[in-house]
Amino acid sequence: MLEPKNVVTIPKNSSPADQKRLPVWMEPAFDFAQRHNGPQGDDLRQMLEACGVDSLDALADAAVPASIRLQTPLHLPPAAGETEALAELKAMAAKNQIYRSCIGMGYSDCITPPVILRNILENPGWYTQYTPYQAEIAQGRLEALLNFQTMICDLTAMDVANASLLDEATAAAEAMTMAGAIQKSTGRATFFVSDTCHPQTIDVLRTRATPHGIKIIVGDHRTFEITPDIFGVLLQYPATDGSVRDEKEYSDRVHAAGALLVVAADLLSLVLLKPPGEWGADIVVGSSQRFGVPMAYGGPHAAFFATRDPFKRQMPGRLIGVSKDAQGRPALRLALQTREQHIRREKATSNICTAQVLLAIMASMYAVYHGPDGLQRIAARVHGMARLLAHGLEKIGYRPGATEFFDTLRVDLGSRSSAWLTNLALRHHINVRVLGPHAVGVALDETTTPADVQTLWRIFNEDRDPGFDAASLAAGVTTDFSAPLIRTSGFLKQAVFNSHHSETEMLRYIKRLESRDLSLTTSMTPLGSCTMKLNAAAEMLPVTWPEFARMHPFAPADQARGYAELFKQLEQWLAEITGFAGVSLQPNAGSQGEYSGLIVIRRFHESRGQTRRQICLIPTSAHGTNPASAASAGFQVVSVACDTQGNIDLADLRAKAATHSDQLAAMMVTYPSTHGVFEEGIKEICNIIHEHGGQLYMDGANMNAQVGLCRPGDFGADVCHLNLHKTFSIPHGGGGPGVGPICVAPHLLPFLPGHAVTAADRRTMGAVSAALYGSAGILPISWMYIRMMGPDGLVRATQTAILNANYIAQKLEAFFPTLYKGTRNRVAHECILDLRHFHTVTVEDVAKRLMDFGFHAPTISWPVGGTMMVEPTESESKAEMDRFCEAMIAIHAEIQAVESGAIDRHNNPLKNAPHPASVVAAETWDRPYTRTQAAYPTSWTREFKFWPACARIDNVYGDRNPVCTCEA
């Protein structure tokens, strides 16, 4: 029966209430998927024709093996329009109740200066940038991160700091493993943790320690004797209950015993307190969240990590350093990269391949805006409010648990119960922390007002007016610490922290740095394996809604019902998309997802008494995080070869699996493969691993080519992690934030991460991040993406991503042939362009030359040296891809001229690239090509020109002369 032309049919996988026909005019005015996907109409038809197919379905049939194709539509809600989805999410957010949280534990409400909120956090010029591997077009972001490192070094009094880690708890875990690596030759294998540390940190440390063979001892550091087997000690400063003690003598004892001292510190307190670097710390970690970054129910926040200069090459994460460019001018870059996991692979001491760049930038800008004097005023006010609260409580009859504290009080309630006090506080919409049957903790912050203190007095006075007010007691309050504790050293004397205190100057500084960074606001960023797709404005709007942004991660569950509903739906949707039984949203980065998935596998084998299973098979083409994650999970890595077509060598796999059958724990694969194709043998790969008792871990980096077409849970994977900052539209934020949830098969459900603080059931596995739901504050982005795309839109996005990659491969085939293709001559969502046949021009030269055309280079020299891996994503239009191809073809002509000798092999546009304005506009020009060819190689570069901020940077100089802070 023919359908009437004026109606649409609701998809079969919608809810029963929606199973009816609606007139077309009642539908939303536009389909969000049409806004998300680039090619439409005639452009789409032309691209399909160029690829030799007549439909997206036909192309998908050619690219994706029939044996793994999904046979039924995804069971997801039908697509909602932007307005409808936002209204639905707003109603969900309204179920969150934002109380004043005096819980502390490393999380504080704060004030994000509006100039930072609007111009950084809500600005796609900052949140759509990629990791600054191409430094010449990332100078603004690198400067902001150098400011962050300088701020951390100054406040902690340490020599060197990295450009941020994921959260305080995982930073402490990284410090533990780094200390263990430094002390490896001593044979020590025990790490002592003070019981004054935050409980979530202790939980994460326990999880991390086991696969490394580290024994954790938790106790009172004041009485515990440091034995010869202890390689490191962790203290909290101030302690989790708020107390502050002079730890210099204890630090000396630690070092006398041959151990290293790690300190987890509150950053704002260090404005007033003597910093750990001045009393002996070897490593200092913590969170910069209270420097203007919303709590967001646990993240994302930028952790900090600082250490002494002799240890800088063992430090995890990224490090920004000062080098010089080809003109001899100072320029910034990622320094000492030989420390990083993608270089060291299974020999790496950390698997961290990212940072929390966007949040670190916010924190650094908070310090730039307020300056040292402003930070002192903020810290003094917070501390003064805590002193005021304590003074009033003493008048009521309570005695604070410590004489010295910064912002948090432990209050012993005598015969009264903590439940009584907590319930009374809840009536006033205040959360306090339970510290025992008859004790509570009360933490104040930047947003605390005298009225809040007055309310707290009333609560402790059995809900009666205390008979005095803040004004009458304030005169007797001092904000000074006693002599051993008070900070006497200066900090943040650099010009950048003393120049931008008016909003006008701050705005201009932010915009000046933004203009030196290429982002998706300028052009496509065609990075293979990184999926730099559209981050739609409607997806980003909810991130700063106060209902999501101001929630404390340890607030009572009934205050976070909106979040709970969002998590439940998102978990169900991700399980449906991947074909798995359950999901954990806790891992707060892709690297953490890899680690968590492997720990789940480890716990599974242990539960069956198969502790001998310690071998993890990994293809030689795998990203460096794979072997590094396997090592972090305590596995021994065995490499599996790839064949001449770039596929996993099945014969070698069978041989390795058989050889290690009794010890085989897992295999890690990326699908589609790292070489950009759907391997036909994926089901056989899974079967081989299962036959030998192993588990198949799938790296979800390339999930953007699978959604709606196939599901890893269906074709044999046991666990996979997803990069929500790739496939599901969370922006890369200049190299972070990210979310890396794991999806597991039914038999692995009992082994998903738990949490000591917020979950009654700890399961077999402890926490892998500080908060139960990791970076919860950015999960609304992925919820909005799936909700607005719907099942049909998601399939269309996947098909379009495959089309765009095949279109570029086809257009550039005559110039840069595609290295690997599937059995039917198709690539997946990315293609590897081969440049190895050129003799005088390198792939790096091409990457730098692309900057002169206004493009970020594709991924270079990985997974194959001398190649470029291009991933356009589904969001790029035909016009933009044609522009990129035109640039590559023009560069090919320049390569040919160099190779033929028509242009000097050393002095040419490629070797001299990029060409910043300072070079092009210089008074002298001594190059054998014109300024026009250098700066305006195509017509459209005259219409709009993104200028690289500097000439090519000298990487070797920067590593030989590492400078990682601003000049004083």
Tab-separated table of C-alpha atoms in Angstrom, residues 598-915:
chain	number	residue	atom	x	y	z
A	598	LEU	CA	41.916	-4.079	30.988
A	599	ILE	CA	41.540	-4.029	34.782
A	600	VAL	CA	38.014	-5.417	34.315
A	601	ILE	CA	39.515	-8.265	32.301
A	602	ARG	CA	42.192	-8.807	34.941
A	603	ARG	CA	39.583	-8.980	37.728
A	604	PHE	CA	37.525	-11.443	35.653
A	605	HIS	CA	40.429	-13.850	35.293
A	606	GLU	CA	41.315	-13.500	38.974
A	607	SER	CA	37.730	-14.327	39.954
A	608	ARG	CA	38.140	-17.654	38.162
A	609	GLY	CA	41.466	-18.407	39.790
A	610	GLN	CA	43.360	-17.835	36.523
A	611	THR	CA	45.974	-15.432	37.842
A	612	ARG	CA	48.538	-16.915	35.448
A	613	ARG	CA	46.871	-15.097	32.557
A	614	GLN	CA	49.248	-12.152	32.180
A	615	ILE	CA	49.818	-11.911	28.394
A	616	CYS	CA	48.196	-9.201	26.290
A	617	LEU	CA	48.521	-9.470	22.508
A	618	ILE	CA	48.737	-6.127	20.692
A	619	PRO	CA	49.166	-5.490	16.930
A	620	THR	CA	52.319	-3.645	15.922
A	621	SER	CA	50.140	-0.916	14.400
A	622	ALA	CA	48.452	-0.053	17.714
A	623	HIS	CA	48.624	3.406	19.208
A	624	GLY	CA	51.168	3.835	21.994
A	625	THR	CA	48.449	4.030	24.607
A	626	ASN	CA	47.568	0.377	24.011
A	627	PRO	CA	50.850	-1.195	25.161
A	628	ALA	CA	51.243	1.502	27.832
A	629	SER	CA	47.760	0.747	29.172
A	630	ALA	CA	48.439	-2.981	29.129
A	631	ALA	CA	51.599	-2.428	31.152
A	632	SER	CA	49.692	-0.148	33.555
A	633	ALA	CA	47.181	-2.953	34.065
A	634	GLY	CA	49.996	-5.336	34.938
A	635	PHE	CA	50.068	-7.307	31.686
A	636	GLN	CA	53.037	-8.424	29.651
A	637	VAL	CA	52.812	-7.206	26.054
A	638	VAL	CA	53.411	-9.555	23.117
A	639	SER	CA	53.291	-7.962	19.660
A	640	VAL	CA	51.339	-9.391	16.749
A	641	ALA	CA	52.510	-8.671	13.204
A	642	CYS	CA	50.502	-7.031	10.427
A	643	ASP	CA	50.481	-8.263	6.832
A	644	THR	CA	51.333	-6.296	3.700
A	645	GLN	CA	47.753	-5.004	3.506
A	646	GLY	CA	47.939	-3.548	6.992
A	647	ASN	CA	45.667	-6.175	8.526
A	648	ILE	CA	46.463	-8.260	11.588
A	649	ASP	CA	48.481	-11.262	10.420
A	650	LEU	CA	46.116	-14.100	11.318
A	651	ALA	CA	48.823	-16.748	11.029
A	652	ASP	CA	51.051	-14.859	13.459
A	653	LEU	CA	48.070	-14.290	15.757
A	654	ARG	CA	47.208	-17.996	15.816
A	655	ALA	CA	50.832	-18.872	16.562
A	656	LYS	CA	51.160	-16.300	19.370
A	657	ALA	CA	47.794	-17.261	20.877
A	658	ALA	CA	48.749	-20.930	20.846
A	659	THR	CA	52.199	-20.302	22.289
A	660	HIS	CA	50.761	-18.297	25.193
A	661	SER	CA	47.447	-20.136	25.495
A	662	ASP	CA	47.695	-20.843	29.237
A	663	GLN	CA	48.848	-17.284	29.980
A	664	LEU	CA	46.695	-15.379	27.486
A	665	ALA	CA	44.626	-12.687	29.209
A	666	ALA	CA	43.539	-10.440	26.357
A	667	MET	CA	44.084	-8.995	22.954
A	668	MET	CA	43.674	-5.304	22.158
A	669	VAL	CA	42.415	-4.366	18.702
A	670	THR	CA	41.222	-1.159	17.108
A	671	TYR	CA	38.303	-1.455	14.706
A	672	PRO	CA	38.169	-0.341	11.970
A	673	SER	CA	41.875	-0.964	12.090
A	674	THR	CA	44.493	1.650	12.800
A	675	HIS	CA	45.212	1.461	9.081
A	676	GLY	CA	41.769	2.795	8.244
A	677	VAL	CA	40.019	-0.325	6.936
A	678	PHE	CA	37.374	-2.779	8.107
A	679	GLU	CA	39.334	-5.989	8.494
A	680	GLU	CA	37.386	-8.956	7.134
A	681	GLY	CA	38.832	-11.259	9.761
A	682	ILE	CA	37.610	-9.476	12.878
A	683	LYS	CA	35.214	-12.249	13.911
A	684	GLU	CA	37.943	-14.837	13.411
A	685	ILE	CA	40.299	-12.708	15.524
A	686	CYS	CA	37.757	-12.713	18.337
A	687	ASN	CA	37.237	-16.468	18.019
A	688	ILE	CA	40.967	-17.194	18.169
A	689	ILE	CA	41.319	-15.248	21.407
A	690	HIS	CA	38.280	-16.896	22.962
A	691	GLU	CA	39.465	-20.363	21.960
A	692	HIS	CA	42.561	-19.788	24.073
A	693	GLY	CA	40.687	-18.420	27.087
A	694	GLY	CA	41.426	-14.741	26.493
A	695	GLN	CA	39.191	-11.696	26.316
A	696	LEU	CA	38.934	-9.365	23.332
A	697	TYR	CA	39.377	-5.681	24.174
A	698	MET	CA	38.356	-3.267	21.422
A	699	ASP	CA	39.790	0.233	21.366
A	700	GLY	CA	36.847	2.445	20.429
A	701	ALA	CA	38.899	5.236	18.882
A	702	ASN	CA	37.354	4.468	15.478
A	703	MET	CA	33.776	3.931	16.628
A	704	ASN	CA	32.720	6.798	14.354
A	705	ALA	CA	32.822	4.309	11.483
A	706	GLN	CA	30.636	1.751	13.257
A	707	VAL	CA	27.670	3.519	14.845
A	708	GLY	CA	24.473	2.083	13.396
A	709	LEU	CA	26.286	-0.176	10.918
A	710	CYS	CA	27.856	-2.763	13.207
A	711	ARG	CA	28.368	-3.316	16.925
A	712	PRO	CA	31.503	-4.681	18.627
A	713	GLY	CA	29.410	-6.588	21.154
A	714	ASP	CA	27.788	-8.492	18.288
A	715	PHE	CA	30.907	-9.596	16.478
A	716	GLY	CA	32.794	-10.887	19.493
A	717	ALA	CA	34.420	-8.134	21.585
A	718	ASP	CA	34.137	-8.505	25.365
A	719	VAL	CA	34.870	-4.922	26.342
A	720	CYS	CA	35.488	-1.663	24.552
A	721	HIS	CA	36.049	1.906	25.566
A	722	LEU	CA	34.479	4.836	23.767
A	723	ASN	CA	35.968	8.261	23.200
A	724	LEU	CA	33.000	10.533	23.790
A	725	HIS	CA	35.287	13.397	22.749
A	726	LYS	CA	35.541	11.788	19.324
A	727	THR	CA	32.506	9.839	18.203
A	728	PHE	CA	29.952	11.483	20.481
A	729	SER	CA	30.750	15.160	19.946
A	730	ILE	CA	32.408	16.273	23.173
A	731	PRO	CA	35.024	18.773	21.938
A	732	HIS	CA	38.732	18.108	22.278
A	733	GLY	CA	39.307	21.325	24.202
A	734	GLY	CA	42.855	21.759	22.968
A	735	GLY	CA	43.899	18.343	24.241
A	736	GLY	CA	41.286	17.731	26.948
A	737	PRO	CA	38.721	17.266	28.446
A	738	GLY	CA	37.568	13.855	27.404
A	739	VAL	CA	35.456	10.948	28.580
A	740	GLY	CA	36.321	7.281	28.016
A	741	PRO	CA	33.470	5.067	29.265
A	742	ILE	CA	33.773	1.313	29.001
A	743	CYS	CA	31.100	-1.048	27.687
A	744	VAL	CA	31.187	-4.706	28.693
A	745	ALA	CA	29.597	-8.059	27.932
A	746	PRO	CA	27.309	-9.651	30.553
A	747	HIS	CA	29.995	-11.792	32.188
A	748	LEU	CA	32.076	-8.697	32.938
A	749	LEU	CA	29.319	-6.613	34.561
A	750	PRO	CA	30.316	-7.548	38.138
A	751	PHE	CA	33.782	-6.146	37.556
A	752	LEU	CA	32.920	-2.586	36.505
A	753	PRO	CA	34.443	0.220	38.617
A	754	GLY	CA	32.882	1.002	41.972
A	755	HIS	CA	33.525	3.925	44.319
A	756	ALA	CA	34.269	3.978	48.043
A	757	VAL	CA	32.579	7.321	48.727
A	758	THR	CA	29.356	7.335	46.730
A	759	ALA	CA	28.466	3.714	45.969
A	760	ALA	CA	27.348	1.193	48.577
A	761	ASP	CA	28.383	-1.708	46.324
A	762	ARG	CA	32.125	-1.404	45.703
A	763	ARG	CA	32.046	-4.437	43.390
A	764	THR	CA	35.256	-6.319	42.707
A	765	MET	CA	36.948	-3.267	41.292
A	766	GLY	CA	37.626	0.012	43.069
A	767	ALA	CA	37.493	3.507	41.623
A	768	VAL	CA	39.463	4.591	38.559
A	769	SER	CA	38.757	8.303	38.941
A	770	ALA	CA	38.023	10.671	41.806
A	771	ALA	CA	34.272	10.937	41.139
A	772	LEU	CA	31.813	8.108	40.543
A	773	TYR	CA	30.789	9.489	37.148
A	774	GLY	CA	34.142	10.974	36.173
A	775	SER	CA	33.691	14.094	34.066
A	776	ALA	CA	29.937	14.204	34.568
A	777	GLY	CA	29.613	17.867	33.644
A	778	ILE	CA	30.250	17.256	29.944
A	779	LEU	CA	28.078	14.151	29.554
A	780	PRO	CA	25.078	16.349	28.571
A	781	ILE	CA	26.960	17.047	25.327
A	782	SER	CA	26.830	13.411	24.227
A	783	TRP	CA	23.251	13.075	25.485
A	784	MET	CA	22.238	16.002	23.276
A	785	TYR	CA	24.132	14.594	20.290
A	786	ILE	CA	22.418	11.195	20.420
A	787	ARG	CA	19.030	12.698	21.259
A	788	MET	CA	19.096	15.141	18.332
A	789	MET	CA	20.580	12.715	15.817
A	790	GLY	CA	18.278	9.802	16.580
A	791	PRO	CA	18.913	6.315	15.158
A	792	ASP	CA	18.557	7.344	11.519
A	793	GLY	CA	20.757	10.422	11.938
A	794	LEU	CA	23.495	8.393	13.611
A	795	VAL	CA	23.530	5.912	10.754
A	796	ARG	CA	23.615	8.765	8.250
A	797	ALA	CA	26.547	10.330	10.127
A	798	THR	CA	28.529	7.085	9.996
A	799	GLN	CA	27.811	6.597	6.306
A	800	THR	CA	28.768	10.202	5.574
A	801	ALA	CA	32.031	9.859	7.500
A	802	ILE	CA	32.885	6.845	5.333
A	803	LEU	CA	31.879	8.742	2.182
A	804	ASN	CA	34.008	11.767	3.048
A	805	ALA	CA	37.107	9.650	3.640
A	806	ASN	CA	36.634	7.722	0.407
A	807	TYR	CA	36.005	10.960	-1.485
A	808	ILE	CA	39.292	12.477	-0.309
A	809	ALA	CA	41.163	9.242	-1.014
A	810	GLN	CA	39.740	9.216	-4.536
A	811	LYS	CA	40.539	12.882	-5.245
A	812	LEU	CA	44.133	12.573	-4.048
A	813	GLU	CA	44.879	9.071	-5.390
A	814	ALA	CA	46.887	10.349	-8.373
A	815	PHE	CA	49.013	12.554	-6.112
A	816	PHE	CA	49.219	10.794	-2.754
A	817	PRO	CA	48.079	7.180	-3.098
A	818	THR	CA	46.153	5.603	-0.247
A	819	LEU	CA	48.379	3.071	1.485
A	820	TYR	CA	45.727	0.593	2.657
A	821	LYS	CA	42.267	-0.252	1.357
A	822	GLY	CA	39.807	-2.996	2.124
A	823	THR	CA	39.177	-6.030	-0.027
A	824	ARG	CA	36.698	-4.035	-2.107
A	825	ASN	CA	39.032	-1.094	-2.592
A	826	ARG	CA	37.404	1.045	0.086
A	827	VAL	CA	38.628	2.756	3.219
A	828	ALA	CA	36.629	3.251	6.391
A	829	HIS	CA	36.296	6.736	7.896
A	830	GLU	CA	39.946	7.661	7.370
A	831	CYS	CA	42.630	7.101	4.781
A	832	ILE	CA	46.418	6.910	4.995
A	833	LEU	CA	48.157	8.938	2.289
A	834	ASP	CA	51.575	7.605	1.321
A	835	LEU	CA	54.407	10.145	1.002
A	836	ARG	CA	57.289	7.731	1.425
A	837	HIS	CA	58.294	7.791	-2.226
A	838	PHE	CA	59.525	11.382	-2.060
A	839	HIS	CA	63.269	11.754	-1.593
A	840	THR	CA	63.915	15.314	-0.422
A	841	VAL	CA	60.622	16.405	1.121
A	842	THR	CA	59.388	14.911	4.391
A	843	VAL	CA	55.913	14.456	5.746
A	844	GLU	CA	56.738	17.089	8.357
A	845	ASP	CA	57.514	19.574	5.586
A	846	VAL	CA	54.058	18.978	4.136
A	847	ALA	CA	52.476	19.365	7.570
A	848	LYS	CA	54.155	22.736	8.061
A	849	ARG	CA	53.306	23.888	4.551
A	850	LEU	CA	49.617	23.122	5.114
A	851	MET	CA	49.683	25.871	7.752
A	852	ASP	CA	50.280	28.431	4.998
A	853	PHE	CA	47.039	27.224	3.418
A	854	GLY	CA	45.205	27.651	6.720
A	855	PHE	CA	44.912	23.951	7.575
A	856	HIS	CA	45.959	21.823	10.491
A	857	ALA	CA	47.925	18.854	9.223
A	858	PRO	CA	46.487	15.329	9.331
A	859	THR	CA	48.064	12.835	11.713
A	860	ILE	CA	51.627	12.377	10.490
A	861	SER	CA	53.971	9.382	10.541
A	862	TRP	CA	51.532	7.204	12.461
A	863	PRO	CA	50.765	4.363	12.290
A	864	VAL	CA	53.240	4.243	9.398
A	865	GLY	CA	56.252	6.530	9.128
A	866	GLY	CA	56.228	8.928	6.179
A	867	THR	CA	52.441	8.937	5.822
A	868	MET	CA	49.482	11.174	6.633
A	869	MET	CA	46.278	9.787	8.091
A	870	VAL	CA	43.295	11.898	7.047
A	871	GLU	CA	39.903	11.818	8.750
A	872	PRO	CA	37.509	14.492	7.511
A	873	THR	CA	34.563	13.342	9.718
A	874	GLU	CA	30.955	13.606	8.606
A	875	SER	CA	30.655	17.280	9.520
A	876	GLU	CA	32.840	18.735	6.786
A	877	SER	CA	31.235	20.018	3.597
A	878	LYS	CA	32.280	19.130	0.077
A	879	ALA	CA	33.552	22.690	-0.391
A	880	GLU	CA	35.857	22.403	2.613
A	881	MET	CA	37.158	19.001	1.554
A	882	ASP	CA	37.736	20.290	-1.977
A	883	ARG	CA	39.680	23.183	-0.484
A	884	PHE	CA	41.842	20.762	1.479
A	885	CYS	CA	42.420	18.608	-1.605
A	886	GLU	CA	43.330	21.695	-3.631
A	887	ALA	CA	45.908	22.588	-1.001
A	888	MET	CA	47.370	19.074	-1.066
A	889	ILE	CA	47.518	19.062	-4.868
A	890	ALA	CA	49.261	22.448	-4.858
A	891	ILE	CA	51.749	21.113	-2.334
A	892	HIS	CA	52.303	18.089	-4.566
A	893	ALA	CA	53.263	20.439	-7.394
A	894	GLU	CA	55.770	22.131	-5.103
A	895	ILE	CA	57.170	18.729	-4.115
A	896	GLN	CA	57.582	17.821	-7.760
A	897	ALA	CA	59.435	21.068	-8.377
A	898	VAL	CA	61.812	20.312	-5.516
A	899	GLU	CA	62.284	16.677	-6.521
A	900	SER	CA	63.012	17.635	-10.138
A	901	GLY	CA	65.526	20.303	-9.155
A	902	ALA	CA	63.403	23.189	-10.442
A	903	ILE	CA	63.483	24.652	-6.909
A	904	ASP	CA	66.406	24.541	-4.495
A	905	ARG	CA	66.122	21.404	-2.340
A	906	HIS	CA	66.928	23.318	0.862
A	907	ASN	CA	65.537	26.800	0.200
A	908	ASN	CA	61.956	26.253	-0.928
A	909	PRO	CA	58.384	26.860	0.288
A	910	LEU	CA	58.199	23.422	1.912
A	911	LYS	CA	61.459	23.467	3.850
A	912	ASN	CA	60.876	27.053	4.971
A	913	ALA	CA	57.252	26.541	5.967
A	914	PRO	CA	55.366	27.902	7.699
A	915	HIS	CA	55.645	31.545	6.691
